GROMACS .gro file of C-alpha atoms in nm:
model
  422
    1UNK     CA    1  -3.853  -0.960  -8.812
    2UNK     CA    2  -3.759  -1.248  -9.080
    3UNK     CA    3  -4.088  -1.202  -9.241
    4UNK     CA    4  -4.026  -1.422  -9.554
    5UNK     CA    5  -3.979  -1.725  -9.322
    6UNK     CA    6  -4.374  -1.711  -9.250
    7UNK     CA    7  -4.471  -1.772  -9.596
    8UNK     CA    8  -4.194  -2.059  -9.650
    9UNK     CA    9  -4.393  -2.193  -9.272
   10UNK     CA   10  -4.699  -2.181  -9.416
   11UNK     CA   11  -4.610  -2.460  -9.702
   12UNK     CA   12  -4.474  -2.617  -9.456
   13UNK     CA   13  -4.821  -2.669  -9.296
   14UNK     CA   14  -4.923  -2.787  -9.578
   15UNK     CA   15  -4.680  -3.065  -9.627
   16UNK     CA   16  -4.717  -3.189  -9.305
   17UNK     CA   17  -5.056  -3.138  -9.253
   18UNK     CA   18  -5.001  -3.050  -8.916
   19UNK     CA   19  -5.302  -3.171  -8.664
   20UNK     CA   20  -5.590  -2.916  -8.551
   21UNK     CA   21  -5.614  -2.821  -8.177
   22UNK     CA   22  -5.920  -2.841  -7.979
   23UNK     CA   23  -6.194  -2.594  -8.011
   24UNK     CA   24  -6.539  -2.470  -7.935
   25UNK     CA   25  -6.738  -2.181  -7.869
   26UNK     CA   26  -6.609  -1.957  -7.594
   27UNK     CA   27  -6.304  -2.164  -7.572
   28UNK     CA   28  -5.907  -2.161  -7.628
   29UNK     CA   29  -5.859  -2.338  -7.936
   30UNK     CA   30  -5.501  -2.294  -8.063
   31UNK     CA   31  -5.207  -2.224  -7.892
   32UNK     CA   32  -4.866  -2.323  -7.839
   33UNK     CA   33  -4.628  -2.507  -7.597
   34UNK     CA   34  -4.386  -2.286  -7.609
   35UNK     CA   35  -4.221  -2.073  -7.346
   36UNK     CA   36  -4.292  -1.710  -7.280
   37UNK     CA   37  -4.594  -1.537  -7.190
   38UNK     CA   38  -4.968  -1.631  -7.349
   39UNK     CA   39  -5.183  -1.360  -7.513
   40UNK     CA   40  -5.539  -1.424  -7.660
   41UNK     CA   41  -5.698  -1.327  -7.944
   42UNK     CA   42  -6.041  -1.333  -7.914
   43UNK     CA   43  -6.303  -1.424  -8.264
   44UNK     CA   44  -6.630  -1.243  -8.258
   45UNK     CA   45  -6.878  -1.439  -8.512
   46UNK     CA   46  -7.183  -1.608  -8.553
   47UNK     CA   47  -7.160  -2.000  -8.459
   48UNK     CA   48  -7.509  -2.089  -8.526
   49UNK     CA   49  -7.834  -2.025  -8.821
   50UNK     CA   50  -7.685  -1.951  -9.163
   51UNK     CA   51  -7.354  -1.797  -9.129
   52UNK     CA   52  -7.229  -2.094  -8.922
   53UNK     CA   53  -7.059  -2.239  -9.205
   54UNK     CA   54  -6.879  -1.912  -9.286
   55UNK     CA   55  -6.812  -1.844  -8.911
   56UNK     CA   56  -6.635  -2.162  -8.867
   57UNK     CA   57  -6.419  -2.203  -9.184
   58UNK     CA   58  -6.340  -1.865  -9.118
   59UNK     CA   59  -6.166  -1.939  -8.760
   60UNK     CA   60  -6.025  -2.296  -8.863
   61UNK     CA   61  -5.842  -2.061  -9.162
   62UNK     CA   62  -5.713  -1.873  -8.866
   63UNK     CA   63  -5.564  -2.153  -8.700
   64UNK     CA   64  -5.424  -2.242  -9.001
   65UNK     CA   65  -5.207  -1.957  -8.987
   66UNK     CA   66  -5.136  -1.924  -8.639
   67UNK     CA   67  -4.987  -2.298  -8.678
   68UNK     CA   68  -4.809  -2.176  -8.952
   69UNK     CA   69  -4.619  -1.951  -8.765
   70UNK     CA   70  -4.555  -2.162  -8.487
   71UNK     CA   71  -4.850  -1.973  -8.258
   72UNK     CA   72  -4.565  -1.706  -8.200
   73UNK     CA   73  -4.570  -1.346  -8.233
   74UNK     CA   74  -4.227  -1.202  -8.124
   75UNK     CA   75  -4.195  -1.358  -7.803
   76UNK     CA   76  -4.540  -1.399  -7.719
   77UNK     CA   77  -4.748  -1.728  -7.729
   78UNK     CA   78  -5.077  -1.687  -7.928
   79UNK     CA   79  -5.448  -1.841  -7.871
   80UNK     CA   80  -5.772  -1.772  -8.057
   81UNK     CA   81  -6.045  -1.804  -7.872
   82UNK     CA   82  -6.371  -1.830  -7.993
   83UNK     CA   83  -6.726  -1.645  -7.928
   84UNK     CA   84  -7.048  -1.719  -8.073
   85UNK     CA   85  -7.239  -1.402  -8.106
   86UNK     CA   86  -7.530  -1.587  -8.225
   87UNK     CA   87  -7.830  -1.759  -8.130
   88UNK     CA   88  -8.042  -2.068  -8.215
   89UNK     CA   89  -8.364  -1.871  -8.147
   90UNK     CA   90  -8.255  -1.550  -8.389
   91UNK     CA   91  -8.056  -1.842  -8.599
   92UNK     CA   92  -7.820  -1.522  -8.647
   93UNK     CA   93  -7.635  -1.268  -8.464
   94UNK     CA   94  -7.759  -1.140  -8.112
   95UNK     CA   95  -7.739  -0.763  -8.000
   96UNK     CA   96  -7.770  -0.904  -7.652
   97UNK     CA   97  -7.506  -1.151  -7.697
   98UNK     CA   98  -7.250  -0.924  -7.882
   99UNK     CA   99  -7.282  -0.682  -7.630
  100UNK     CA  100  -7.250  -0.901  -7.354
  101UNK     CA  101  -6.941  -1.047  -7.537
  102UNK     CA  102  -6.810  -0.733  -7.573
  103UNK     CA  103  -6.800  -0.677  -7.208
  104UNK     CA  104  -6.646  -1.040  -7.158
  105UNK     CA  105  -6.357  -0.937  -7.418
  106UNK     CA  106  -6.247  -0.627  -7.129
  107UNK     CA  107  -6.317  -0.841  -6.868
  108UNK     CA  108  -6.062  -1.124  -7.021
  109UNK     CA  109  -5.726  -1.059  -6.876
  110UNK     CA  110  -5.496  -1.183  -7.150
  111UNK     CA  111  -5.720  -1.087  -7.458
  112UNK     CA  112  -5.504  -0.821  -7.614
  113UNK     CA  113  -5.793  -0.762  -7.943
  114UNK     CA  114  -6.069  -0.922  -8.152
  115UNK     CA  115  -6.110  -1.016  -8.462
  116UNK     CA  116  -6.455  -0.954  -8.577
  117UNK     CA  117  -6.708  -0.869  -8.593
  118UNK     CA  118  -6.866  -1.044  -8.868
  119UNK     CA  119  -7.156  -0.826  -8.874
  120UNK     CA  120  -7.138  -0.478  -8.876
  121UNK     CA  121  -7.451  -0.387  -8.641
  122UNK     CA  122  -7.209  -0.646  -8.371
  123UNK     CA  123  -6.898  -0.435  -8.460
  124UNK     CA  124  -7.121  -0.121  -8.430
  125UNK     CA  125  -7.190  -0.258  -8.012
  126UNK     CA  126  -6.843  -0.400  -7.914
  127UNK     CA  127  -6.646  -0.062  -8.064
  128UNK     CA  128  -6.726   0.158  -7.860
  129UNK     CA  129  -6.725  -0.099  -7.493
  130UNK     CA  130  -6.387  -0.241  -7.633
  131UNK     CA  131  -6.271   0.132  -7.736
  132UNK     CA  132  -6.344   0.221  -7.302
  133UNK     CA  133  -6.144  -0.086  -7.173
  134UNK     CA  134  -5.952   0.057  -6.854
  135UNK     CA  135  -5.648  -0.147  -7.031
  136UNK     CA  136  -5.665  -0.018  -7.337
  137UNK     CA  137  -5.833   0.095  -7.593
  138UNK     CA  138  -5.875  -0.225  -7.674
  139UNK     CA  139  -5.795  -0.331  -8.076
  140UNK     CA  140  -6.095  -0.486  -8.262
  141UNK     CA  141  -5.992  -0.542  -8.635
  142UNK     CA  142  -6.274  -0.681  -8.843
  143UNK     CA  143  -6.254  -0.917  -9.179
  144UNK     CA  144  -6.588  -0.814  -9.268
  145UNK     CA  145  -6.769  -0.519  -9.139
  146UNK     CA  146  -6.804  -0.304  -9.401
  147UNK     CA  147  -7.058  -0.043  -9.239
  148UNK     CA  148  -6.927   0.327  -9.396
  149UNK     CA  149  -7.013   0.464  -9.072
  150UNK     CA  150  -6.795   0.290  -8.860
  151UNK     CA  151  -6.450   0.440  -8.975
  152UNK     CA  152  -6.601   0.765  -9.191
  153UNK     CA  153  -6.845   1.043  -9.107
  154UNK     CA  154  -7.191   0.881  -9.223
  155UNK     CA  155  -7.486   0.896  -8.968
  156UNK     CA  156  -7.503   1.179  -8.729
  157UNK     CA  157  -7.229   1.123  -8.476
  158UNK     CA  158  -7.045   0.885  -8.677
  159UNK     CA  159  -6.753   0.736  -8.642
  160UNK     CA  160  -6.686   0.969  -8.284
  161UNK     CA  161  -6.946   0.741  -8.143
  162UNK     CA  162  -6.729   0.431  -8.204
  163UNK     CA  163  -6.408   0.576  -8.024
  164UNK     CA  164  -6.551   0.735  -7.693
  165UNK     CA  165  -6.240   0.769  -7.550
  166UNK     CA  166  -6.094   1.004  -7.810
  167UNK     CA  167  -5.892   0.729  -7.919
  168UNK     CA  168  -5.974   0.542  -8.258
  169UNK     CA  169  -5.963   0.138  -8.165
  170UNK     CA  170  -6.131  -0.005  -8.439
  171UNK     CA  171  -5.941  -0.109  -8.786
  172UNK     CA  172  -6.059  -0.323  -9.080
  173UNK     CA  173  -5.897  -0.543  -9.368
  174UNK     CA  174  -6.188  -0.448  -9.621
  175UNK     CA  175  -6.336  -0.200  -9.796
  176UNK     CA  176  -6.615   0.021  -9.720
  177UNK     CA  177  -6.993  -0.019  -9.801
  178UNK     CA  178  -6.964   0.346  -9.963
  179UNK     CA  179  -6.707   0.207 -10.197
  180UNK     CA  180  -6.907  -0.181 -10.232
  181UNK     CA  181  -7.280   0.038 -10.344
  182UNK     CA  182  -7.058   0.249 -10.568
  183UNK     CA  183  -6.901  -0.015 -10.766
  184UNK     CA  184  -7.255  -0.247 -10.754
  185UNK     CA  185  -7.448   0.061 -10.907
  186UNK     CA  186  -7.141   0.102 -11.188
  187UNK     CA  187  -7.150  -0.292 -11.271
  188UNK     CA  188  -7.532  -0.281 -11.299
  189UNK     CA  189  -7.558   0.039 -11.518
  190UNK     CA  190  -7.204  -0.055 -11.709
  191UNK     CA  191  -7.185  -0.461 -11.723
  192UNK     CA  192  -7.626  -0.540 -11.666
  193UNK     CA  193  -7.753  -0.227 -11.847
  194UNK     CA  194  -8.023  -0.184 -11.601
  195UNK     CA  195  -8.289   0.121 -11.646
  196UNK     CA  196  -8.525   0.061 -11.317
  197UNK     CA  197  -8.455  -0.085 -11.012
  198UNK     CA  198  -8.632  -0.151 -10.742
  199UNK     CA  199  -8.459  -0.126 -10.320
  200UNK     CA  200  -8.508  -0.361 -10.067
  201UNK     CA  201  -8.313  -0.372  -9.738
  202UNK     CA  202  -8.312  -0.566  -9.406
  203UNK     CA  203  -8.382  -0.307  -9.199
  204UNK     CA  204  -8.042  -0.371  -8.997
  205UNK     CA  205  -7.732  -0.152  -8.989
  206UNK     CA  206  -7.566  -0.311  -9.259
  207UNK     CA  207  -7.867  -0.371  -9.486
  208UNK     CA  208  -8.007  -0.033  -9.486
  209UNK     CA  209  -7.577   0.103  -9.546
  210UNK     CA  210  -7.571  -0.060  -9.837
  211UNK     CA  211  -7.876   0.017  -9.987
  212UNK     CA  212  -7.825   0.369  -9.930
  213UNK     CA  213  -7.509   0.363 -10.068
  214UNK     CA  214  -7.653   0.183 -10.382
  215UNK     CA  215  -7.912   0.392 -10.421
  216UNK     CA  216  -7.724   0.693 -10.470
  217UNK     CA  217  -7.495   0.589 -10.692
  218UNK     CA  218  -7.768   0.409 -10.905
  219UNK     CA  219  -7.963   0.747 -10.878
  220UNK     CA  220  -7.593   0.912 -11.060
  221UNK     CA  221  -7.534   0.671 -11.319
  222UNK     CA  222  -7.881   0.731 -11.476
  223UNK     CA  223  -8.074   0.456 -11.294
  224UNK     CA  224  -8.435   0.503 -11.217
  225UNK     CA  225  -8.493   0.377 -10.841
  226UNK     CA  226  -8.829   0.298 -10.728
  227UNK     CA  227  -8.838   0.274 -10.438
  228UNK     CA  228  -8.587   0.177 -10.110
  229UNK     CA  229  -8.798   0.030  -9.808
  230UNK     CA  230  -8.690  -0.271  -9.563
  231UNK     CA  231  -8.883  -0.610  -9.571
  232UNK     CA  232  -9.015  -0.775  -9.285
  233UNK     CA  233  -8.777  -1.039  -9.133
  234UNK     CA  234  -9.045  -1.267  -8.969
  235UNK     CA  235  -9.288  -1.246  -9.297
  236UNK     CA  236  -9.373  -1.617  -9.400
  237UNK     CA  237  -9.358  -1.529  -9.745
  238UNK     CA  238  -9.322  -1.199  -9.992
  239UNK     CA  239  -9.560  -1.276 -10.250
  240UNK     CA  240  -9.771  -0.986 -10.206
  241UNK     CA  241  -9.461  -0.766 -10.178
  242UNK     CA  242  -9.331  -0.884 -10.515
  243UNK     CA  243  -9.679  -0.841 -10.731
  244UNK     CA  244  -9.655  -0.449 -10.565
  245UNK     CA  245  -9.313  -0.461 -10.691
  246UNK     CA  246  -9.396  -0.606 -11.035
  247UNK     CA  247  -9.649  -0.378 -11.106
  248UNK     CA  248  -9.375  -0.128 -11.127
  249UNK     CA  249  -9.217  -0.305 -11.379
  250UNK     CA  250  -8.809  -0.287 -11.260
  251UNK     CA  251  -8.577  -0.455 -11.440
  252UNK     CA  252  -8.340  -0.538 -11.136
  253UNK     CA  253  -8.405  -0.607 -10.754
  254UNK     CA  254  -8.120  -0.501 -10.501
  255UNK     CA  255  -8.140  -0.665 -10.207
  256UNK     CA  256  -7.899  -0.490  -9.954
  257UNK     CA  257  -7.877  -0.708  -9.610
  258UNK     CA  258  -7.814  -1.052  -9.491
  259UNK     CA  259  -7.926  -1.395  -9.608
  260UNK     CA  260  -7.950  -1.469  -9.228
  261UNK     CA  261  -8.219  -1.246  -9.286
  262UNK     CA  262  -8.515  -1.474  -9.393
  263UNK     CA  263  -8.318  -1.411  -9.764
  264UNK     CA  264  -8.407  -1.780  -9.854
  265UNK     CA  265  -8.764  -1.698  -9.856
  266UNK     CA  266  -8.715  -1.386 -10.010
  267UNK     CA  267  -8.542  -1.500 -10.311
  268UNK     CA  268  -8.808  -1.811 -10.364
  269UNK     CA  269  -9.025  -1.564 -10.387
  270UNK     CA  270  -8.878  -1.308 -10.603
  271UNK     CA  271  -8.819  -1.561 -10.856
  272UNK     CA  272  -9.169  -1.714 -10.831
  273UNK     CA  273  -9.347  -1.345 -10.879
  274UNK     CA  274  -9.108  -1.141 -11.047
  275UNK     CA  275  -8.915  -1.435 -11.241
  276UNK     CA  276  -8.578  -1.588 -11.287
  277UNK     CA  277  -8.250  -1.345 -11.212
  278UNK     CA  278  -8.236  -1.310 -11.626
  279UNK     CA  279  -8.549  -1.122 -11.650
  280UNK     CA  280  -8.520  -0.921 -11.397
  281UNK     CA  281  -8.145  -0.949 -11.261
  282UNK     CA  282  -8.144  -0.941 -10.897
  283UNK     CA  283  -7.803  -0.801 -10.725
  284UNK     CA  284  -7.729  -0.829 -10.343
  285UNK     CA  285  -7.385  -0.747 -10.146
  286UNK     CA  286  -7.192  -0.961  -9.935
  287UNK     CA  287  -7.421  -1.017  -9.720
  288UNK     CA  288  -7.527  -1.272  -9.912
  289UNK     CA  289  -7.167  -1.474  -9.998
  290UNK     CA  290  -7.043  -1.768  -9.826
  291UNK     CA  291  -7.363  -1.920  -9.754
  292UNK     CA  292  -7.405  -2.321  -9.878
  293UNK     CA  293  -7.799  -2.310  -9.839
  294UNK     CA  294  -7.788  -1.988 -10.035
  295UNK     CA  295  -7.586  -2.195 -10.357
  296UNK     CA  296  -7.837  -2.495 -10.287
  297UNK     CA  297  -8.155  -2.247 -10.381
  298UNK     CA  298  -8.191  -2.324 -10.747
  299UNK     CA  299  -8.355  -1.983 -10.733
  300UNK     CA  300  -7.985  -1.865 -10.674
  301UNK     CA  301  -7.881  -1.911 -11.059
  302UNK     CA  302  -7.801  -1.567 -11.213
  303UNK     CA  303  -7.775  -1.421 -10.889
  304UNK     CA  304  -7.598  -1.125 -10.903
  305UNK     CA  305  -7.297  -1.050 -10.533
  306UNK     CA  306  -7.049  -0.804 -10.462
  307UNK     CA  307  -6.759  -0.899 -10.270
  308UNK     CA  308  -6.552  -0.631 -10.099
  309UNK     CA  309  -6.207  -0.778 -10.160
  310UNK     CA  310  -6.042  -1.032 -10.373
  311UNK     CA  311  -6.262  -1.366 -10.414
  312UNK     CA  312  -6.143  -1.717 -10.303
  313UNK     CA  313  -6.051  -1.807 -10.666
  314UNK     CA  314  -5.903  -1.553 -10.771
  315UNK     CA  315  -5.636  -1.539 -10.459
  316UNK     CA  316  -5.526  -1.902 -10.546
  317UNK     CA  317  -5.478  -1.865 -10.919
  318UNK     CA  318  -5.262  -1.613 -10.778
  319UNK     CA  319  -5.006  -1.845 -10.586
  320UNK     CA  320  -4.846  -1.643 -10.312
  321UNK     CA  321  -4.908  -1.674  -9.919
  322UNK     CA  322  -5.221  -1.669  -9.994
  323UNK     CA  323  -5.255  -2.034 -10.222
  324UNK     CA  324  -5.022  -2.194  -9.991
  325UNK     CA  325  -5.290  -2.094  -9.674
  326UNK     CA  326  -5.565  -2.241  -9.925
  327UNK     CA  327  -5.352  -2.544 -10.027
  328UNK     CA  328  -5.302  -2.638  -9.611
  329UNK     CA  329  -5.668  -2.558  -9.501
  330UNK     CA  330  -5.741  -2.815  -9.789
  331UNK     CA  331  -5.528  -3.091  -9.629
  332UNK     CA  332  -5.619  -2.996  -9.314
  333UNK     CA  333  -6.019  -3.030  -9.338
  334UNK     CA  334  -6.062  -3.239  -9.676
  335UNK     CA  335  -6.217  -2.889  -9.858
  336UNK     CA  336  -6.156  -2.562  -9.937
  337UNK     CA  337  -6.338  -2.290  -9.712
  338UNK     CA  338  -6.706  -2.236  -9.788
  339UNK     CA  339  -6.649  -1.858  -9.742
  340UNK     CA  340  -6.394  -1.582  -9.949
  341UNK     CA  341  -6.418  -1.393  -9.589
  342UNK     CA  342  -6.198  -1.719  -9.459
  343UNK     CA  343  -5.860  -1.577  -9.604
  344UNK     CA  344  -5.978  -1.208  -9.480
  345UNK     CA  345  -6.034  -1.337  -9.144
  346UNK     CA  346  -5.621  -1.467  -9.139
  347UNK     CA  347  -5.575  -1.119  -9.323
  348UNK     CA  348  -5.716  -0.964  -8.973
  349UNK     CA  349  -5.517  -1.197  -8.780
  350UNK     CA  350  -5.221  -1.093  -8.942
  351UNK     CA  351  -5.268  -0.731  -8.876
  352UNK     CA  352  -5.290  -0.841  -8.501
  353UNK     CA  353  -5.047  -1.026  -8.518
  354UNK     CA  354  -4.764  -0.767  -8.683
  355UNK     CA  355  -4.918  -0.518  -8.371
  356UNK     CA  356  -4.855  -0.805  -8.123
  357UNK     CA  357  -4.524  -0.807  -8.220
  358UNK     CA  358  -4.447  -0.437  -8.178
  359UNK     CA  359  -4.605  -0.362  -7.885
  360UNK     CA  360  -4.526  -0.401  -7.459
  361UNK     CA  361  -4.829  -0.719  -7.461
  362UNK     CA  362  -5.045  -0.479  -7.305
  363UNK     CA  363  -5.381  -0.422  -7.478
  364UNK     CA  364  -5.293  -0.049  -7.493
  365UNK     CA  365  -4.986  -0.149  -7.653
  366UNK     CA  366  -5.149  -0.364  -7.904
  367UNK     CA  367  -5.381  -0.096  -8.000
  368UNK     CA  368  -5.083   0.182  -8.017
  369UNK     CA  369  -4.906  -0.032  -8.262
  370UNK     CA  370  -5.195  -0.012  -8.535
  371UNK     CA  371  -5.307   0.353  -8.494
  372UNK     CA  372  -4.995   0.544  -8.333
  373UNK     CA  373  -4.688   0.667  -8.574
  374UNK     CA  374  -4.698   0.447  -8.919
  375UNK     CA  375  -4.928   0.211  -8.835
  376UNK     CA  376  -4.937  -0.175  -8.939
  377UNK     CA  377  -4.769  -0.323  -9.291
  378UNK     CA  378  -4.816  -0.686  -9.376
  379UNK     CA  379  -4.603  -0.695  -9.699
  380UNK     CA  380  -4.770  -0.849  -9.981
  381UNK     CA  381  -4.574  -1.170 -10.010
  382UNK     CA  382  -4.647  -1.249  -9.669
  383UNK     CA  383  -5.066  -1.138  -9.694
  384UNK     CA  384  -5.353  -1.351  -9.672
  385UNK     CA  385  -5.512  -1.125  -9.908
  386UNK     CA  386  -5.248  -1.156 -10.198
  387UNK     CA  387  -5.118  -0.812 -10.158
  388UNK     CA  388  -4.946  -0.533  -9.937
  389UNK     CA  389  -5.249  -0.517  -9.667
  390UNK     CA  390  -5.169  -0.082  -9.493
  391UNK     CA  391  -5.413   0.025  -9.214
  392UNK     CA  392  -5.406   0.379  -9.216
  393UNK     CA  393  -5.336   0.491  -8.873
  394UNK     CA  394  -5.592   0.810  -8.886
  395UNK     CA  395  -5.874   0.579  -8.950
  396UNK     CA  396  -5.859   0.256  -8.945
  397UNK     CA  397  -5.926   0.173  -9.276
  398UNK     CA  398  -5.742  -0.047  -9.534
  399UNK     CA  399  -5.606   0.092  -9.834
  400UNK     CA  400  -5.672  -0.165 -10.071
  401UNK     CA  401  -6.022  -0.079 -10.256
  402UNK     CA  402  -6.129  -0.448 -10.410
  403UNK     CA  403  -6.465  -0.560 -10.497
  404UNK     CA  404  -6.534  -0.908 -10.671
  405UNK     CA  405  -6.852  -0.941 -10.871
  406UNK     CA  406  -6.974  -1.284 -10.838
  407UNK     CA  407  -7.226  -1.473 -11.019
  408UNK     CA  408  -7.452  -1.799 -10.909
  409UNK     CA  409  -7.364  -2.059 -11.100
  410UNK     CA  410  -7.432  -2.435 -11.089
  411UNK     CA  411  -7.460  -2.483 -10.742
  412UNK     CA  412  -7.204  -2.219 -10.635
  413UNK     CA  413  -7.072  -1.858 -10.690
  414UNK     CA  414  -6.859  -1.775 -10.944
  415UNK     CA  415  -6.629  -1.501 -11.036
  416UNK     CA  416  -6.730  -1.296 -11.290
  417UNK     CA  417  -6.482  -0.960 -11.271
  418UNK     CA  418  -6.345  -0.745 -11.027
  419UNK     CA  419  -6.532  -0.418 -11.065
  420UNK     CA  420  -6.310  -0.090 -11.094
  421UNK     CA  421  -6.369   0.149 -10.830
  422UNK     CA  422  -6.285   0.509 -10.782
   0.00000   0.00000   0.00000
């Protein structure tokens, strides 16, 4: 398929700083002029509240690359369109709106798959509607939702509940929140040298995941945990849940969730009650990366995220496919993305993409492409994600195991080590 020509494209989009195409929420926002027929793949993310940022770095990174390969896979023609699965009102994302997304992405005659969700309580609505598509199955592949239960056995019924049809639909170009609370647990007991800690969690899908999963590693390693229990989204502040908690006397907060998740609040006040992220560290996952109000909190500094892959930094230090996508989205829009899951959202892209290309243009055959006979390879001089990105066809699953620990730092996160994990 010439595959080294794509990375020698993409510098080439960065020399010429080729112009952006339209876009907006709901609508076709890159595509080519080019003959043949047109298929659509469809973003799933939030637009509006606190992951906007992320959301929309993340799909101008995608039409990075699709201009870098001309908006062609095989002989196809190739459009991103967007969704917002957000609202103002939440200022996050909407069960009601992913779902009724979900049902617009089958109803969409020349959306062949989705990239998305963001969220993993999203991914966790639009599986199983886009997994029944008379067409298909219909191929979500996500940059970001890390939920364990989606692609393993983890709650009751999980992951059969995701693939109705029999037939697995739903892949991923990250790691698993099993693997993320494993590897936060080691760093706090190995790197931290944490005794006590104390759980909080959003009380959404993801939140709660991730806490669990911390928790019982943290309970292996020797950690004392205190207690797990969600916090109230709509609380106006946490001071009396932090003197309970400091009466307990925990040397480290985990905070599994979103920062969409009132987490600005939260953190003012863990800092104000329990002190700064020295005296009693304070971890979350990445949940809580990519977000510029989040690095504007001085409360932030010494703030303790897990990343589950390789961070921004690291990838362009790297050089690669991956520097030369960061060097063009830089000439392109004057900065560099405000999110690490930017270059994972191409990542997911690119796994469509590769399926595009061996398939009939039929969402069926899109889907049969990543989870029928070997599956989907995007070599790793070619990856957005600085090496060989393989999505195992019996689950869906990538086999690359990364997690990043970050650090807040002056304003920003900062990469502190990438955290061995088993």
């Amino acid at each position: 398929m010439g595959k080294p020509v794509r990375v020698f494209a993409i510098v080439a989009v960065a020399a010429l700083g080729i112009a952006a195409c339209g876009g907006g929420s709901d609508s076709d926002s890159s595509g080519s002029d080019g003959g043949g027929k047109t298929l659509v793949i469809a973003s799933e993310l939030p637009l509006q509240g606190s992951s906007a940022d992320a959301s929309t770095d993340t799909n101008n990174m995608i039409k990075v690359y699709l201009e870098s390969i001309g908006n062609k896979a095989g002989d196809y023609n190739i459009e991103l369109k967007e969704y917002d699965n957000s609202t103002a009102t939440a200022g996050q994302w909407d069960a009601a709106t992913c779902t009724a997304n979900a049902q617009k992405h089958v109803a969409a005659a020349n959306e062949v798959a989705v990239m998305g969700a963001y969220n993993s309580g999203c991914s966790k609505l639009l599986a199983p509607v886009l997994n029944q598509d008379p067409k298909g199955p219909m191929l979500e592949v996500s940059h970001a939702s890390t939920n364990t239960g989606l692609t393993k056995a983890a709650d009751p019924g999980e992951p059969e509940l995701y693939a109705p049809s029999g037939k697995k639909s739903f892949a991923r170009v990250t790691t698993t929140d099993d693997v993320q609370g494993t590897a936060a647990a080691d760093f706090a007991s190995e790197t931290l040298k944490v005794k006590k800690c104390y759980i909080l969690n959003d009380n959404q899908t993801y939140g709660q995941g991730i806490a669990k999963a911390f928790e019982a590693r943290a309970k292996e390693v020797g950690i004392e945990v205190v207690a797990n229990e969600p916090y109230d989204e709509k609380a106006t502040n946490y001071t009396a849940l932090f003197e309970k908690i400091k009466a307990t006397n925990p040397d480290c907060l985990y905070v599994g969730g979103i920062y969409d998740v009132n987490g600005g609040q939260l953190l003012k006040d863990k800092v104000s009650v329990l002190g700064d992220n020295e005296t009693v560290k304070m971890m979350a996952p990445d949940g809580w990366t990519g977000y510029p109000a989040l690095d504007a909190q001085k409360e932030s500094e010494g703030l303790y995220a897990t990343f589950t892959g390789l961070a921004t930094a690291q990838l362009e230090e790297q050089g690669g496919a991956a520097a030369a996508l960061l060097k063009a989205y830089q000439e392109k829009y004057g900065s560099a993305p405000r999110t690490n899951y930017a270059l994972y959202g191409a990542a997911a892209v690119q796994v469509i993409v590769e399926a595009i290309e061996k398939s009939d243009g039929t969402k069926k055959g899109v889907r049969d492409a990543v989870f029928e006979g070997e599956g989907i390879k995007v070599p790793a001089e070619e990856s957005a994600t600085g090496k060989e990105i393989v999505i195992d066809p019996a689950t869906g699953d990538t086999t690359a195991k990364d997690v990043s620990v970050l650090i807040g730092k002056d304003g920003k996160q900062t990469f502190v080590q990438a955290q061995a994990v088993e």
